[in-house]
PDB file of C-alpha atoms and ligand atoms in Angstrom:
ATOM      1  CA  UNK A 250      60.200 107.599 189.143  1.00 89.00           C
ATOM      2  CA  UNK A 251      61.503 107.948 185.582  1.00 97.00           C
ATOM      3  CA  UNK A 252      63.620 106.929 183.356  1.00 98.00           C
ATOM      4  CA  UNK A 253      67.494 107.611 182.416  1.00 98.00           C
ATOM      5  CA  UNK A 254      67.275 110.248 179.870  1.00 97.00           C
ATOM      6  CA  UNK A 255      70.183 112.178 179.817  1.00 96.00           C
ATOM      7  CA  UNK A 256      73.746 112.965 180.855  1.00 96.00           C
ATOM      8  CA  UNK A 257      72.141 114.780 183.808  1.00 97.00           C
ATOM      9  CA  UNK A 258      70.675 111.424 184.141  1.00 98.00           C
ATOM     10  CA  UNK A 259      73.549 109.837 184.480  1.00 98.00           C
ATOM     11  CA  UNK A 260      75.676 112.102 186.438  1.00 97.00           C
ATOM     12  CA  UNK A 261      73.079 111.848 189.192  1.00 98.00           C
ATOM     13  CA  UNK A 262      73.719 107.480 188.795  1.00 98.00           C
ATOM     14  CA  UNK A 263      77.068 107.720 188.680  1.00 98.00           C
ATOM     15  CA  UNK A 264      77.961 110.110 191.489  1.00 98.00           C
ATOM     16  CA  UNK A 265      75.404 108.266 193.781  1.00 98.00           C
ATOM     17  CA  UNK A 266      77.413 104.868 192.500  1.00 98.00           C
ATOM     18  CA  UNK A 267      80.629 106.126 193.233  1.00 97.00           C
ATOM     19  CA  UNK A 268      79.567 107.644 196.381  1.00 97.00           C
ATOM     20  CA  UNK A 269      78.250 104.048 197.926  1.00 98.00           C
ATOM     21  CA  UNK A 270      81.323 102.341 195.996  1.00 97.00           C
ATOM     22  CA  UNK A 271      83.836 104.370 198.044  1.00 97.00           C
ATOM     23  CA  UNK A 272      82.259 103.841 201.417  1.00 97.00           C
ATOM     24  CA  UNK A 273      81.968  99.919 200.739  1.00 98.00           C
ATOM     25  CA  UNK A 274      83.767  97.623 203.111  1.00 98.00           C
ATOM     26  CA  UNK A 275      84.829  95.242 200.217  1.00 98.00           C
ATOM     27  CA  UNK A 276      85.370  97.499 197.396  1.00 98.00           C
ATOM     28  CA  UNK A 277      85.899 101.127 198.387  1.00 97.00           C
ATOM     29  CA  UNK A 278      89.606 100.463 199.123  1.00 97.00           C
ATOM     30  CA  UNK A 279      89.821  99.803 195.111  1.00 97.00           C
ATOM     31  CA  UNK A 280      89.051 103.608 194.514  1.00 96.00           C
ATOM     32  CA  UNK A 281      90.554 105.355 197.726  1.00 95.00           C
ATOM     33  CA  UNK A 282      94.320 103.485 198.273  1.00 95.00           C
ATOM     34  CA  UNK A 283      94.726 100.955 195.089  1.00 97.00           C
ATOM     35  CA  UNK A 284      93.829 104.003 192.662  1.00 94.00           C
ATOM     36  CA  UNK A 285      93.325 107.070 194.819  1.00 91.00           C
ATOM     37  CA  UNK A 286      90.532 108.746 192.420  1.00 94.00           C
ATOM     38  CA  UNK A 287      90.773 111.764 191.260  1.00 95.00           C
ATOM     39  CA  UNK A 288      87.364 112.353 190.742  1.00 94.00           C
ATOM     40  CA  UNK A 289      86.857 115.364 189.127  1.00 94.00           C
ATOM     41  CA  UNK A 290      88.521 113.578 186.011  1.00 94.00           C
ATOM     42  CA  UNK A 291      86.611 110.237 186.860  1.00 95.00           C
ATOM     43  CA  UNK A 292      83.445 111.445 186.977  1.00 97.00           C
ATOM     44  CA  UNK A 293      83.140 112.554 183.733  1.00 96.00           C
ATOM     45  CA  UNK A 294      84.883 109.745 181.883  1.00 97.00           C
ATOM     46  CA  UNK A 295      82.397 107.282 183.642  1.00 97.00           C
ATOM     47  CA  UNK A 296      79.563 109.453 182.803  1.00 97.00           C
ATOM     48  CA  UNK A 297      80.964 109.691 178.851  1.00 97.00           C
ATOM     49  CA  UNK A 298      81.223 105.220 179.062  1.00 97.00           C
ATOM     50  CA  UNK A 299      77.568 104.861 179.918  1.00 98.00           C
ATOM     51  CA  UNK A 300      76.633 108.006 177.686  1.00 97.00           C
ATOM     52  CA  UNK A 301      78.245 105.718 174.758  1.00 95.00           C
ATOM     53  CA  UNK A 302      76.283 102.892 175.956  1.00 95.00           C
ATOM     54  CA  UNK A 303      72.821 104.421 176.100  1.00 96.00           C
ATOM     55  CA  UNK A 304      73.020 107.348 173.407  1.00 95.00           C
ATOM     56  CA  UNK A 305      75.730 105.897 171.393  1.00 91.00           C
ATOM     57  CA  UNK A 306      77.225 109.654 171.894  1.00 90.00           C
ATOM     58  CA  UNK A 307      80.809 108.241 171.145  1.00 91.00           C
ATOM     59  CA  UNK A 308      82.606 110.301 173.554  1.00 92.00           C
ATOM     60  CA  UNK A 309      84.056 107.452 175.693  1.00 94.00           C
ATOM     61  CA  UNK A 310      87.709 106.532 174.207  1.00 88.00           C
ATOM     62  CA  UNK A 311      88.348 102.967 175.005  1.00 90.00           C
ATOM     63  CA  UNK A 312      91.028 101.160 177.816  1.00 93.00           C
ATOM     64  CA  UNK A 313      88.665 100.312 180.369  1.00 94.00           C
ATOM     65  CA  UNK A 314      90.312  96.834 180.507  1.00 95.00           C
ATOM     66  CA  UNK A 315      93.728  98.073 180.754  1.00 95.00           C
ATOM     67  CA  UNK A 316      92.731  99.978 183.811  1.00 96.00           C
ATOM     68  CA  UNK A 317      91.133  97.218 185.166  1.00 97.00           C
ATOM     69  CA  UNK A 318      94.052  94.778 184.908  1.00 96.00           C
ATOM     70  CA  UNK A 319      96.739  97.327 186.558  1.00 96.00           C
ATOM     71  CA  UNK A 320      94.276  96.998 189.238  1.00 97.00           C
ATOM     72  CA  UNK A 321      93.907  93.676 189.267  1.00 96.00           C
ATOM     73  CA  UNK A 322      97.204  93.418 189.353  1.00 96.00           C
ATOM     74  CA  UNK A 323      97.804  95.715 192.287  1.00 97.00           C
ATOM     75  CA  UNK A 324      94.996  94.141 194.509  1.00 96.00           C
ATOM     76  CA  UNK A 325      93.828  91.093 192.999  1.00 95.00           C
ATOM     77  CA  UNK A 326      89.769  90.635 192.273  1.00 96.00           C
ATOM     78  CA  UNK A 327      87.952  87.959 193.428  1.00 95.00           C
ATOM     79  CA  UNK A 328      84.396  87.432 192.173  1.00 95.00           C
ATOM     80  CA  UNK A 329      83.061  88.996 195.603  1.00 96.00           C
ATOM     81  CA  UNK A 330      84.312  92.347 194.759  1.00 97.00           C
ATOM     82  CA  UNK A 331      82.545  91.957 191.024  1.00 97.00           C
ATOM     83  CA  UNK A 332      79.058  90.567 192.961  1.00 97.00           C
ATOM     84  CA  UNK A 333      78.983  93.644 195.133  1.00 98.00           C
ATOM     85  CA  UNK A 334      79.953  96.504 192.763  1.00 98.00           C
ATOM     86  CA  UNK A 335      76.995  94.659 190.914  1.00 98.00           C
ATOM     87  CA  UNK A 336      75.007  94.709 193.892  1.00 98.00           C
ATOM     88  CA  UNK A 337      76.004  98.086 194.131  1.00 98.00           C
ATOM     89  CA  UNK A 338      75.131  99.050 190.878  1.00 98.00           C
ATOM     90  CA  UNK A 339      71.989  97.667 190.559  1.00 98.00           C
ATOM     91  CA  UNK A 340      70.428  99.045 193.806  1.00 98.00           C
ATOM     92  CA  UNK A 341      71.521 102.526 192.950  1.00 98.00           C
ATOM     93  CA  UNK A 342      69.769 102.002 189.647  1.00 98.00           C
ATOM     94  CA  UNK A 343      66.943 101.229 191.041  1.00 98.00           C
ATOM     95  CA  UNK A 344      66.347 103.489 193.629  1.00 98.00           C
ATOM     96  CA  UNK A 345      66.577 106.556 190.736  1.00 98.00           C
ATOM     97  CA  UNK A 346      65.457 105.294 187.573  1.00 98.00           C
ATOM     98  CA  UNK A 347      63.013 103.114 186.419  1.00 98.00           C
ATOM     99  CA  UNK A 348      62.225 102.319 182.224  1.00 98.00           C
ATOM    100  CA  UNK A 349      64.525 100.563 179.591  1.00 98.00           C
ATOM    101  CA  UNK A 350      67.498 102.772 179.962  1.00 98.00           C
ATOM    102  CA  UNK A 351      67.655 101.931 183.433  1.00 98.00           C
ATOM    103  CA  UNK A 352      67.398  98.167 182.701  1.00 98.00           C
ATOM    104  CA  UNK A 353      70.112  98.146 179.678  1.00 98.00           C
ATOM    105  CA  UNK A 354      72.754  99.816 182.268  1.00 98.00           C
ATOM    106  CA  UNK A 355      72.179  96.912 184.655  1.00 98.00           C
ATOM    107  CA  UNK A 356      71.911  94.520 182.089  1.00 98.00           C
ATOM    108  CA  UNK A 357      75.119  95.826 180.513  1.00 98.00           C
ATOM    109  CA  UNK A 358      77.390  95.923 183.772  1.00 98.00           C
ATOM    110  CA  UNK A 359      76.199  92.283 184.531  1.00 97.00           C
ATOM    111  CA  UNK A 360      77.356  91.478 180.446  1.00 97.00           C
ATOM    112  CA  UNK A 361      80.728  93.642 180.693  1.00 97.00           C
ATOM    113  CA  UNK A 362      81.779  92.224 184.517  1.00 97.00           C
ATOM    114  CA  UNK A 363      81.472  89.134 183.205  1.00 95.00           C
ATOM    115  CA  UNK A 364      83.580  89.742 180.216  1.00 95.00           C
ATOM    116  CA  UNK A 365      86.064  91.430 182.626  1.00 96.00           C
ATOM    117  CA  UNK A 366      86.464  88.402 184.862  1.00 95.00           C
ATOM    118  CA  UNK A 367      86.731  85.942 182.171  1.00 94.00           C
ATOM    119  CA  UNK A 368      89.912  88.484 180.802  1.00 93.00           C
ATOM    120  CA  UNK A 369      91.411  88.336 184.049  1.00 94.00           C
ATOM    121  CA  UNK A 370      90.807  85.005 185.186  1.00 90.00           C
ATOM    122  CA  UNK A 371      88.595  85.200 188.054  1.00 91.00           C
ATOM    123  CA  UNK A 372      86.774  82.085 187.232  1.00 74.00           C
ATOM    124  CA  UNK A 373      84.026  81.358 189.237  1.00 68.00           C
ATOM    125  CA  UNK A 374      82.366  79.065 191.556  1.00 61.00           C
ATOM    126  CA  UNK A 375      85.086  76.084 190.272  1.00 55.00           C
ATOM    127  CA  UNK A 376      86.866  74.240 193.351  1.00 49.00           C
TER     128      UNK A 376
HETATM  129  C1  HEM B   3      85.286  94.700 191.270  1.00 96.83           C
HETATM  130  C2  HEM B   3      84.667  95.600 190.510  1.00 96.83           C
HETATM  131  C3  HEM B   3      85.291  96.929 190.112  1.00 96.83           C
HETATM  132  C4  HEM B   3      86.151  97.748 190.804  1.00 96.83           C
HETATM  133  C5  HEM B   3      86.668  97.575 192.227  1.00 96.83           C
HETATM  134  C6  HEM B   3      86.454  98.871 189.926  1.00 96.83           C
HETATM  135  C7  HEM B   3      87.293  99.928 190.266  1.00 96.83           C
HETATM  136  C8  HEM B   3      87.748 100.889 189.367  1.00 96.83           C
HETATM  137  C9  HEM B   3      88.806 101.848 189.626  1.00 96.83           C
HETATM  138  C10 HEM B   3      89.597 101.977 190.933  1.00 96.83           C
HETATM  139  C11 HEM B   3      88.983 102.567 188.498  1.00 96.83           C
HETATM  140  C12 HEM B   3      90.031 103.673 188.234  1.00 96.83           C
HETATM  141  C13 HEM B   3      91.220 103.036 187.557  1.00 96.83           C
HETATM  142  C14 HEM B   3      92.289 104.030 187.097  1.00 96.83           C
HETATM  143  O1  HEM B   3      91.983 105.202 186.858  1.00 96.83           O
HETATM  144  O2  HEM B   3      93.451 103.603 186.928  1.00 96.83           O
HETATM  145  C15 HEM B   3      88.003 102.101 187.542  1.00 96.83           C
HETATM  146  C16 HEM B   3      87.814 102.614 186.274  1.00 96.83           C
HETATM  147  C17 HEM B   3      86.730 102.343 185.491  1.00 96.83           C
HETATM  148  N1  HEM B   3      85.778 101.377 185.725  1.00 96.83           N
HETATM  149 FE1  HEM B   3      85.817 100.012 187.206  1.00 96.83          FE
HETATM  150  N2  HEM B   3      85.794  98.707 188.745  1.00 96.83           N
HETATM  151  C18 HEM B   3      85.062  97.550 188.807  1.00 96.83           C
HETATM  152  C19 HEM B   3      84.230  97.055 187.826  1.00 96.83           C
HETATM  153  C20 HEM B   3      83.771  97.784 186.766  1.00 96.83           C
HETATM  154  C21 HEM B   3      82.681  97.405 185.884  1.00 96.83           C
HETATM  155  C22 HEM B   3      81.883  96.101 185.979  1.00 96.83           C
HETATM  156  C23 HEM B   3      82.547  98.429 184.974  1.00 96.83           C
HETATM  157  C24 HEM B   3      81.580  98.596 183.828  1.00 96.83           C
HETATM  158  C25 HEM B   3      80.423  98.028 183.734  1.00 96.83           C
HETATM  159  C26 HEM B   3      83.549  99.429 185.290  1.00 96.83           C
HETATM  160  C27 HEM B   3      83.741 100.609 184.608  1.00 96.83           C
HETATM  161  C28 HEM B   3      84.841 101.430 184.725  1.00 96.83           C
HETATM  162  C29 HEM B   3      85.203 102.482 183.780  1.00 96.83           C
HETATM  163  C30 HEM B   3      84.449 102.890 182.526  1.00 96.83           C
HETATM  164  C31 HEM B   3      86.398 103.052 184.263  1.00 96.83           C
HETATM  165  C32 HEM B   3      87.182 104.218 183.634  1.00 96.83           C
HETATM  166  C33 HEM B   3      88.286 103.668 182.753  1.00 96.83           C
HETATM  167  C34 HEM B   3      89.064 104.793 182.103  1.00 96.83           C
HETATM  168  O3  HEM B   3      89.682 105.621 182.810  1.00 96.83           O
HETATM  169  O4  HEM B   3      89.057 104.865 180.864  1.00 96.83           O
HETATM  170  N3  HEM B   3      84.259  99.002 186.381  1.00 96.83           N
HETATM  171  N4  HEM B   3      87.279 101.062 188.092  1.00 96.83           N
END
């Protein structure tokens, strides 16, 4: 196994990702009946995110957050759906990539979820 080296790279990730993250029993219905995906536009905007991340290419525009709180308000989030897209996210890494890059993407979705559920106010583990 290698590392994450390109957008080749990453389209392999992502479309692997997106794959398991549809099928999910606590997530997928996020991306087929909250937001049906169209996902030959998805695909590449995802793919241009984690390109800005990793090779600072500057493609990706911004508004993530937005998108996130339309769903959030459609079908609210609850820290389980964060922990398994996580889950999610971190398995596929690891079962294709290996090396830095592949450690900064996990590290960064862990950094940015967190972010995202302190914006929308799914606090955690408080009773
Ligand atoms: C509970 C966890 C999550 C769910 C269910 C989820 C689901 C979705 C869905 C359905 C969309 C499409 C929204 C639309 O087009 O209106 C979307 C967009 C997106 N998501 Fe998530 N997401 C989650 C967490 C995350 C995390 C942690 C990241 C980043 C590390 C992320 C990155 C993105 C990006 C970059 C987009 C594209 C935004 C754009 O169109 O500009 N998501 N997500």
């Amino acid at each position: 196994m290698r590392d994450i080296r390109n957008k080749i790279d990453l389209e392999k990730l992502v479309k692997t990702f997106y794959d398991r993250a549809t099928k999910d029993d606590l997530i997928g219905h996020y991306f087929t009946s909250v937001i049906p995906i169209d996902w030959d536009r998805h695909i590449p905007i995802i793919i241009s995110f984690w390109s800005n991340i990793l090779f600072n290419s500057g493609e990706y525009k911004g508004g993530m957050m937005y998108k996130h709180m339309n769903l959030n308000y459609l079908s609210a989030f609850e820290e389980k759906h964060f922990d398994r897209w996580l889950a999610l996210w971190n398995d596929t890494v690891d079962q294709l990539f290996v090396g830095p890059q592949a450690n900064e993407v996990k590290y960064r979705a862990k950094t940015i979820a967190v972010i995202m559920q302190t914006k929308l106010g799914v606090f955690r583990g408080e009773d």
